Each structure stands twice: as structure tokens, then as C-alpha cells.
mmCIF file of C-alpha atoms in Angstrom:
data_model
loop_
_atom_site.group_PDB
_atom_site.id
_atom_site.type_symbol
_atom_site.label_atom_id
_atom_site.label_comp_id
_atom_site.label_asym_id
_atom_site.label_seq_id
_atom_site.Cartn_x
_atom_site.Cartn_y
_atom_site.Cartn_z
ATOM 1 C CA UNK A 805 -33.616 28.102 -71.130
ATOM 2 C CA UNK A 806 -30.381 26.526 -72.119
ATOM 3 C CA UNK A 807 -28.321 23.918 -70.159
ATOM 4 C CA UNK A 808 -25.695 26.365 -68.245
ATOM 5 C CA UNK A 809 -28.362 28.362 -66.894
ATOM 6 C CA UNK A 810 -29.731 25.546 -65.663
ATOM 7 C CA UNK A 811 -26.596 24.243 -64.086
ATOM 8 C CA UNK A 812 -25.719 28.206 -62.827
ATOM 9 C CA UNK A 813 -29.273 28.218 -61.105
ATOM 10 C CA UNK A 814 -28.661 24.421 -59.475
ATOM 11 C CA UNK A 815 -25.525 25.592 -57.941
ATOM 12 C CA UNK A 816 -27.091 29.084 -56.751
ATOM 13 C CA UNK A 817 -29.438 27.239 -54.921
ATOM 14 C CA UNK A 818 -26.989 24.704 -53.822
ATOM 15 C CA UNK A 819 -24.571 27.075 -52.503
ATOM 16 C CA UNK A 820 -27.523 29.307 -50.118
ATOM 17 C CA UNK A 821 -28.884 25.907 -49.104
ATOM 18 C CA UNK A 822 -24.911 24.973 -48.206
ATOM 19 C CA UNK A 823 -24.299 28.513 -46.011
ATOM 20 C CA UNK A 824 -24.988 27.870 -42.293
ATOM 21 C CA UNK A 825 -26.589 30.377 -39.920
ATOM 22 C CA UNK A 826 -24.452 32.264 -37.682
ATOM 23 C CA UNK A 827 -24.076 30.104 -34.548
ATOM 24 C CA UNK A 828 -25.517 27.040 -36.247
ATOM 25 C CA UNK A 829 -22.237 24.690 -34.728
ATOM 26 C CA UNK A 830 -22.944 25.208 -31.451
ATOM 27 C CA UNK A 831 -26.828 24.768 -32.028
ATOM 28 C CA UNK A 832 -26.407 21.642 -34.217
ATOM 29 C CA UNK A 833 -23.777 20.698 -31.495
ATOM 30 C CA UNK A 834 -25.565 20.993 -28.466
ATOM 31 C CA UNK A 835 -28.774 19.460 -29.603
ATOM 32 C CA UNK A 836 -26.903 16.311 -30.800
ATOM 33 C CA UNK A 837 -24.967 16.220 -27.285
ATOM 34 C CA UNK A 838 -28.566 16.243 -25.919
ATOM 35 C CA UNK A 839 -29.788 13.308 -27.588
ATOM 36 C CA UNK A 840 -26.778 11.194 -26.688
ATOM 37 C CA UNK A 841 -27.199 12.015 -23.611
ATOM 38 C CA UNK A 842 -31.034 11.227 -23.716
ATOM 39 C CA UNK A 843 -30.487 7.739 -25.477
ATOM 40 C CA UNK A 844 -27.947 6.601 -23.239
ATOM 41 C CA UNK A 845 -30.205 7.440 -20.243
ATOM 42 C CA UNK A 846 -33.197 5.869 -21.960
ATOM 43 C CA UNK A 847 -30.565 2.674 -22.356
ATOM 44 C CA UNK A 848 -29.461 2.735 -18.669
ATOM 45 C CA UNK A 849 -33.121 2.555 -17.787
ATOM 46 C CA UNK A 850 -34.275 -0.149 -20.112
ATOM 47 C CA UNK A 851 -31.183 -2.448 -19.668
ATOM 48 C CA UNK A 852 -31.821 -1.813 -16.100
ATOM 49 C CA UNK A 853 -35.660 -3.145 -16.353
ATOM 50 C CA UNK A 854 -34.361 -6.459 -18.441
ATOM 51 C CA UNK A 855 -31.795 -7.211 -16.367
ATOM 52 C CA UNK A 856 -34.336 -6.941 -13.152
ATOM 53 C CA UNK A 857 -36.696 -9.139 -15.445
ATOM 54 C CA UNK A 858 -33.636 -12.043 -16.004
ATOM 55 C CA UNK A 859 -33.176 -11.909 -12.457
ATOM 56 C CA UNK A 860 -36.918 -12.727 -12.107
ATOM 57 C CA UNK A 861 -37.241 -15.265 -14.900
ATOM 58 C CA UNK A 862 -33.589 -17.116 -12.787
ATOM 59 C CA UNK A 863 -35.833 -16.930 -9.728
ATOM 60 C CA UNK A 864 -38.648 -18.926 -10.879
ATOM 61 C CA UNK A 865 -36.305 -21.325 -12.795
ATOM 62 C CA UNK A 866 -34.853 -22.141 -9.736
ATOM 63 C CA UNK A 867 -38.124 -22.317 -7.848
ATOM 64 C CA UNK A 868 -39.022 -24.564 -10.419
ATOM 65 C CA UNK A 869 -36.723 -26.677 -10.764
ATOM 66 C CA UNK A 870 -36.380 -27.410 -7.017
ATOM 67 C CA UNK A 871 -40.157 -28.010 -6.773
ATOM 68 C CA UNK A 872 -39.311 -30.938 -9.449
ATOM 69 C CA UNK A 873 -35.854 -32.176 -8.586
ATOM 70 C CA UNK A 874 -37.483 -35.702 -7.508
ATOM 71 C CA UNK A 875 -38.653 -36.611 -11.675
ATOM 72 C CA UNK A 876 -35.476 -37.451 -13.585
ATOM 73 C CA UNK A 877 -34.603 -34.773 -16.204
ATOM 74 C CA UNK A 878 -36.890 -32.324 -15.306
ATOM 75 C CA UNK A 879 -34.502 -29.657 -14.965
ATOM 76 C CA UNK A 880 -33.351 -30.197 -18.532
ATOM 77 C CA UNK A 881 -36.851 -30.391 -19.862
ATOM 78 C CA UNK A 882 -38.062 -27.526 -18.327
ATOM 79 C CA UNK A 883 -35.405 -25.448 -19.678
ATOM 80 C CA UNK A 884 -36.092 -26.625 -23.161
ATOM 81 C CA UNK A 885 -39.318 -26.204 -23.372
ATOM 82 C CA UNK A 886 -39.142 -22.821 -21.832
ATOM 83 C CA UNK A 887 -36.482 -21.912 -24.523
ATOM 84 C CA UNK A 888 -38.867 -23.160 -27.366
ATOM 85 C CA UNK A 889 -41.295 -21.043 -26.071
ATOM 86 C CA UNK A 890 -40.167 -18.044 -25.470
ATOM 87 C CA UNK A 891 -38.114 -17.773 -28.708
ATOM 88 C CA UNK A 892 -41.438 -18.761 -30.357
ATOM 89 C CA UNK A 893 -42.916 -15.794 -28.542
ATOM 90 C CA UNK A 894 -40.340 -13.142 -28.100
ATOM 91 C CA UNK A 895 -37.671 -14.029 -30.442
ATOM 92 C CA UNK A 896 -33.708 -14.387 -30.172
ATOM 93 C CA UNK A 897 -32.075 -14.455 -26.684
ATOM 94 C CA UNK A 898 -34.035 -17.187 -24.753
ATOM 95 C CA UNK A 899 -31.505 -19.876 -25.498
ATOM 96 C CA UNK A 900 -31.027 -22.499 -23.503
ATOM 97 C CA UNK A 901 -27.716 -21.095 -22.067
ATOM 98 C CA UNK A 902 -28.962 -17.707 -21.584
ATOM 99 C CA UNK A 903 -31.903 -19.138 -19.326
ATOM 100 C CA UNK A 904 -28.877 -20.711 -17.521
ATOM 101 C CA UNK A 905 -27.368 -17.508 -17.548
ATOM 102 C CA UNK A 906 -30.365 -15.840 -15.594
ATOM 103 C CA UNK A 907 -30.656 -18.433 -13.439
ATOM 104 C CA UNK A 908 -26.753 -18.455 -12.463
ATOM 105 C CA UNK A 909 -27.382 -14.523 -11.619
ATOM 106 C CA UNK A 910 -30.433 -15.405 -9.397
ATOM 107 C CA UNK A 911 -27.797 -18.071 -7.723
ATOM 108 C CA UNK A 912 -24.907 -15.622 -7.437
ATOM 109 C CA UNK A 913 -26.999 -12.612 -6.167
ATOM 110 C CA UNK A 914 -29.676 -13.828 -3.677
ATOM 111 C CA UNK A 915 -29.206 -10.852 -1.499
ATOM 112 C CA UNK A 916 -31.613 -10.586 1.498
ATOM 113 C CA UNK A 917 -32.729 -6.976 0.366
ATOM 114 C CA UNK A 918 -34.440 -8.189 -2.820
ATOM 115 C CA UNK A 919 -36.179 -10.601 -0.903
ATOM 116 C CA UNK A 920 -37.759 -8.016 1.270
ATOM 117 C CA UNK A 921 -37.768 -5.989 -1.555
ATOM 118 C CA UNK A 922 -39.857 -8.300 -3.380
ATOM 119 C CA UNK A 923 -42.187 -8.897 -0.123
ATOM 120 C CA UNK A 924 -45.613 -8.888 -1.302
ATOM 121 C CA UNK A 925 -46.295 -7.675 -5.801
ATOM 122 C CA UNK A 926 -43.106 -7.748 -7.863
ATOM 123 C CA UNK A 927 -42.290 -4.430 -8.827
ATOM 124 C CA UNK A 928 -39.324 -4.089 -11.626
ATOM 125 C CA UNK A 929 -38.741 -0.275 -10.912
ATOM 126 C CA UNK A 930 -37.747 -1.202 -7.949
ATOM 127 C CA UNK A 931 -35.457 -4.095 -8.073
ATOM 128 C CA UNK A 932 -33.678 -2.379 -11.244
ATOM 129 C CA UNK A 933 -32.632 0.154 -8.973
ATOM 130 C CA UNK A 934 -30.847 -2.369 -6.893
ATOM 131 C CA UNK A 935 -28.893 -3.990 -10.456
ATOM 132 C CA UNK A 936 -27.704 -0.966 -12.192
ATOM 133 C CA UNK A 937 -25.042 -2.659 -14.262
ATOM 134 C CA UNK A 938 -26.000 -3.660 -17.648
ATOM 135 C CA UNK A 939 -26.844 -7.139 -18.213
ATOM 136 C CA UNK A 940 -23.918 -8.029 -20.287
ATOM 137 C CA UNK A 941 -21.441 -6.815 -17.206
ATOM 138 C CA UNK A 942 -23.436 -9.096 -15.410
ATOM 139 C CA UNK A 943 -22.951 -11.322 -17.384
ATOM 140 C CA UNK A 944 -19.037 -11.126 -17.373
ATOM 141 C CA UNK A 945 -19.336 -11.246 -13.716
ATOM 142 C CA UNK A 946 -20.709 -14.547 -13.316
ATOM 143 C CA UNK A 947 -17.319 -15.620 -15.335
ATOM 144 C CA UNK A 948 -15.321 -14.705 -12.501
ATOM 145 C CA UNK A 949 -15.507 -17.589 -10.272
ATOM 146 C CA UNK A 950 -13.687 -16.361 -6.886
ATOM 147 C CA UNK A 951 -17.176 -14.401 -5.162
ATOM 148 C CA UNK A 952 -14.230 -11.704 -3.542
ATOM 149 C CA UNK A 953 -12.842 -11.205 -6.979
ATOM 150 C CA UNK A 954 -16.721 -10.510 -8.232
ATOM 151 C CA UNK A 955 -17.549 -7.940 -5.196
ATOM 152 C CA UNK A 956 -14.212 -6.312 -6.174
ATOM 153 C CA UNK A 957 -15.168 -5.815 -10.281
ATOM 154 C CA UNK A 958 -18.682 -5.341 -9.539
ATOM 155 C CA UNK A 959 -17.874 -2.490 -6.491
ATOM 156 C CA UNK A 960 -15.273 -0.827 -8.622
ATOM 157 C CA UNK A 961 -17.186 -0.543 -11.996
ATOM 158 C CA UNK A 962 -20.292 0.716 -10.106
ATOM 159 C CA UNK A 963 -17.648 3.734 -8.502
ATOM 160 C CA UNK A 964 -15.534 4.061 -11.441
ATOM 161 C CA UNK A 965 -18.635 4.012 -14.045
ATOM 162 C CA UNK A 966 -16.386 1.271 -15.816
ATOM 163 C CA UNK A 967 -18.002 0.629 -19.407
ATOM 164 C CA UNK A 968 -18.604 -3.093 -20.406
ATOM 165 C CA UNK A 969 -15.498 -3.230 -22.147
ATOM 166 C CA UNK A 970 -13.642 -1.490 -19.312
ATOM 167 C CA UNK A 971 -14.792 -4.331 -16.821
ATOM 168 C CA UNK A 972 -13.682 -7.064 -19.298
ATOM 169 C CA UNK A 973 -10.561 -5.837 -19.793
ATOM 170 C CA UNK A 974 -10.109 -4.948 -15.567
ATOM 171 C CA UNK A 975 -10.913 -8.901 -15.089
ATOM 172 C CA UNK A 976 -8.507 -9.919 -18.421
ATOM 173 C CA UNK A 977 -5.513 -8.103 -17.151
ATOM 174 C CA UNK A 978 -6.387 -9.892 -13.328
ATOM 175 C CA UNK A 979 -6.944 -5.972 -11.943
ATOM 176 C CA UNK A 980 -8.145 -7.882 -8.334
ATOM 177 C CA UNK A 981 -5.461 -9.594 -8.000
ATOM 178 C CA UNK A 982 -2.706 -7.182 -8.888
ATOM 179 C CA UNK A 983 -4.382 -4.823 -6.645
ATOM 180 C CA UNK A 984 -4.303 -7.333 -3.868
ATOM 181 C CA UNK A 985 -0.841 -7.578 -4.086
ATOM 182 C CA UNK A 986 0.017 -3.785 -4.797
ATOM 183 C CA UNK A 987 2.060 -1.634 -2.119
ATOM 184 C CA UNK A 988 -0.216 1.064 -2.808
ATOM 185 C CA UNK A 989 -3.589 -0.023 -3.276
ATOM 186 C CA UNK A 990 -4.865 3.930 -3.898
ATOM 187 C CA UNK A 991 -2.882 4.883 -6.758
ATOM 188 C CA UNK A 992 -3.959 1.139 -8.437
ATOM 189 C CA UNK A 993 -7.378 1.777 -7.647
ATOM 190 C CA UNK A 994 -6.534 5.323 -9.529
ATOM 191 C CA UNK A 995 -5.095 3.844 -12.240
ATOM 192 C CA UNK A 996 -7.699 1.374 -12.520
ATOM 193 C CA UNK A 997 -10.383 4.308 -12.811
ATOM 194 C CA UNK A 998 -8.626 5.555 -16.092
ATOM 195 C CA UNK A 999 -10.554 4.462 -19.060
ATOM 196 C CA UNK A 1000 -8.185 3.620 -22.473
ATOM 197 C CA UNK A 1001 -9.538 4.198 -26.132
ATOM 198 C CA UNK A 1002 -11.076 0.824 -26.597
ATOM 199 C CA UNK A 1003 -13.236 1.101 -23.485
ATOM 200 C CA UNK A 1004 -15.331 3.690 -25.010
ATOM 201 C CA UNK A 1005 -18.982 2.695 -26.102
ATOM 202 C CA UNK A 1006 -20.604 4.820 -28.252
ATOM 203 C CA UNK A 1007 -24.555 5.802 -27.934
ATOM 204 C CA UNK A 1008 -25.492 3.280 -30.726
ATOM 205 C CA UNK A 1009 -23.672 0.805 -28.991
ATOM 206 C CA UNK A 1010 -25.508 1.798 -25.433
ATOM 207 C CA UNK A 1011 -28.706 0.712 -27.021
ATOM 208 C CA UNK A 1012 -28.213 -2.328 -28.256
ATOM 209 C CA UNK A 1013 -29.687 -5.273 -27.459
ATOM 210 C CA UNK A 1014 -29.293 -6.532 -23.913
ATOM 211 C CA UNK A 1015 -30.201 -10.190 -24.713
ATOM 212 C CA UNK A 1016 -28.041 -9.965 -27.647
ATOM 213 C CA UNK A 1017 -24.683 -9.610 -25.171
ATOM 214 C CA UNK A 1018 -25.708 -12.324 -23.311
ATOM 215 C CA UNK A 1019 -25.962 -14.705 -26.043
ATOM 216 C CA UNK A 1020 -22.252 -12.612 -27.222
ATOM 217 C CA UNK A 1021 -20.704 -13.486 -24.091
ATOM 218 C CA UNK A 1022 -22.506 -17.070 -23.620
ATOM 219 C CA UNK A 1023 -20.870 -18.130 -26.987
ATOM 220 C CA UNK A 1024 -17.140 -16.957 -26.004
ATOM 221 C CA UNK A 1025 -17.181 -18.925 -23.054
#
């Protein structure tokens, strides 16, 4: 058999291997639409489990460290031990200054209703469905220092369905306080909702890492 039948047959099979079914877009389409959608949900619900988990880990620090506030440098030691630790045991993310991260966020939310929440055998389900941001907005939030300005940013990106990128940009531009002093709080509230280009976040970027943004947004400040 010489070398251009060879090459004819290749391209043959090439060619029927190449020609779609009829209808094969919108199959092809719709089943990658579905598994977007299914690994963003998956994300939502993990991220939502950690970040219940780092609000957890910031209550017992604190418990902790009031228990031992009397011995000199005990705060300090505890957290760098537990940082040794848990790196040693889970990895990346359990720096220092993301354990003071969680237990900042145990500081800055001790709302009464996870407290009764919590009456009795932690449950995670449950107090994830009470922090449905993901960790890393949380994160951002504890940068803003003025608690109004926080409610605001946290309030609006739970309504508007803000990405990450759209909160940090809302609390960049000083979106509270422009809206504070607006004539017509609505339409900025409107405006507000409108996400730009940059906001987007793409399904591989939904799944990343939680701990990893923390330690991303611990290092900028």
C-alpha cells in the first residue's frame, strides 16, 4: 500500500470523525452549561462548610486564649504552635495570620443566633447556612473597619449576588459612602447592582481554594 493511500485513508477517517451530529451544539452546549452550573453549586456549598469551620476554629482561639490571658505570651504561642501543626497536618493556609484572620471573623460576627444555633453538638450544615459569602469576601470584609460600612457591603453583596471581585471593587471605589451621600440612594443602589467585565469569576475560579484567598488577601494587606 503506498504512502498517498495511506495519507487519503488518514484524512477519510479524519474528516467523518470531524462531522458533528445534527444538533450536537446545543447538546455539547447544554451539558457543559450543566456542569458549570453543578461545580459552582458544589463550590458555594464547600466554601460555605470552610468558612463555617474558620468561624469555629476563631471561636476556640478566642476561648483559648482568654482562658490563658494571665501567662505572658500565651496568645502568641498558642497561635504558633497551632500554625505548625496544622500546616504539618493539613497543609498550606494555617498561617499564623490566617488563624488571626478566623479569629478576627469570630470577633466581628458574634451574632446571638449562632450561639443558639450552636446550643448543644456543633453542626456545620447549619451554621454555613447562616455565612453564605465565600470566605475570601469575608475576608475583605474584616478590612473595612467602620462595622456600618461592613453591614452595608456585606447586605448588598448578599442581595446583589456581588462576586468577590465585585465586593472589592464596591469597597475600593468607597460605594458606602458615596451612597450615603447620594440624592437618590435607589438608582445608586441600582447602579451598584450592575456587575462590569472584571467582576466576572469563572467556574475554575469558583473552585479554588478557599484558604488560598485568605492567605491572597492576608498578604496584600
Amino acid at each position: 500500500m503506498g504512502v498517498n493511500s495511506v495519507t487519503r485513508k488518514t484524512l477519510a477517517a479524519t474528516t467523518k470523525s470531524a462531522a458533528l451530529p445534527t444538533g450536537y451544539a446545543g447538546i455539547h452546549g447544554g451539558i457543559v452549561e450543566l456542569l458549570d452550573a453543578a461545580r459552582q453549586a458544589a463550590a458555594r456549598s464547600v466554601n460555605a462548610l470552610m468558612t463555617a469551620s474558620y468561624w469555629e476554629i476563631g471561636r476556640r482561639i478566642v476561648q483559648a486564649q482568654q482562658k490563658g490571658r494571665r501567662r505572658a505570651g500565651y496568645g502568641e504561642q498558642l497561635m504558633e504552635r497551632l500554625s505548625t501543626d496544622l500546616t504539618a497536618r493539613f497543609g498550606r493556609g494555617f498561617g499564623v495570620n490566617n488563624l488571626e484572620n478566623m479569629r478576627r471573623f469570630f470577633l466581628s460576627y458574634p451574632q446571638p443566633e449562632i450561639s443558639q444555633t450552636l446550643s448543644g453538638k456543633l453542626d456545620l450544615s447549619k451554621l454555613a447556612q447562616i455565612f453564605t459569602l465565600p470566605w475570601s469576601a469575608y475576608i475583605r470584609l474584616l478590612l473595612v473597619k467602620d462595622d456600618h460600612a461592613r453591614q452595608f457591603y456585606e447586605a448588598e453583596a448578599l442581595r446583589g449576588g456581588w462576586s468577590v471581585r465585585q465586593l472589592d471593587r464596591q469597597i475600593g471605589s468607597q460605594f458606602y459612602e458615596r451612597t450615603a451621600l447620594s440624592k437618590d440612594k435607589a438608582a445608586m443602589l441600582a447602579k451598584g447592582a450592575v456587575p462590569k467585565i472584571e467582576d466576572t469569576v469563572t467556574p475554575s475560579d469558583a473552585i479554588k481554594d478557599p484558604i488560598a484567598s485568605c492567605a491572597a488577601w492576608s498578604s496584600s494587606t
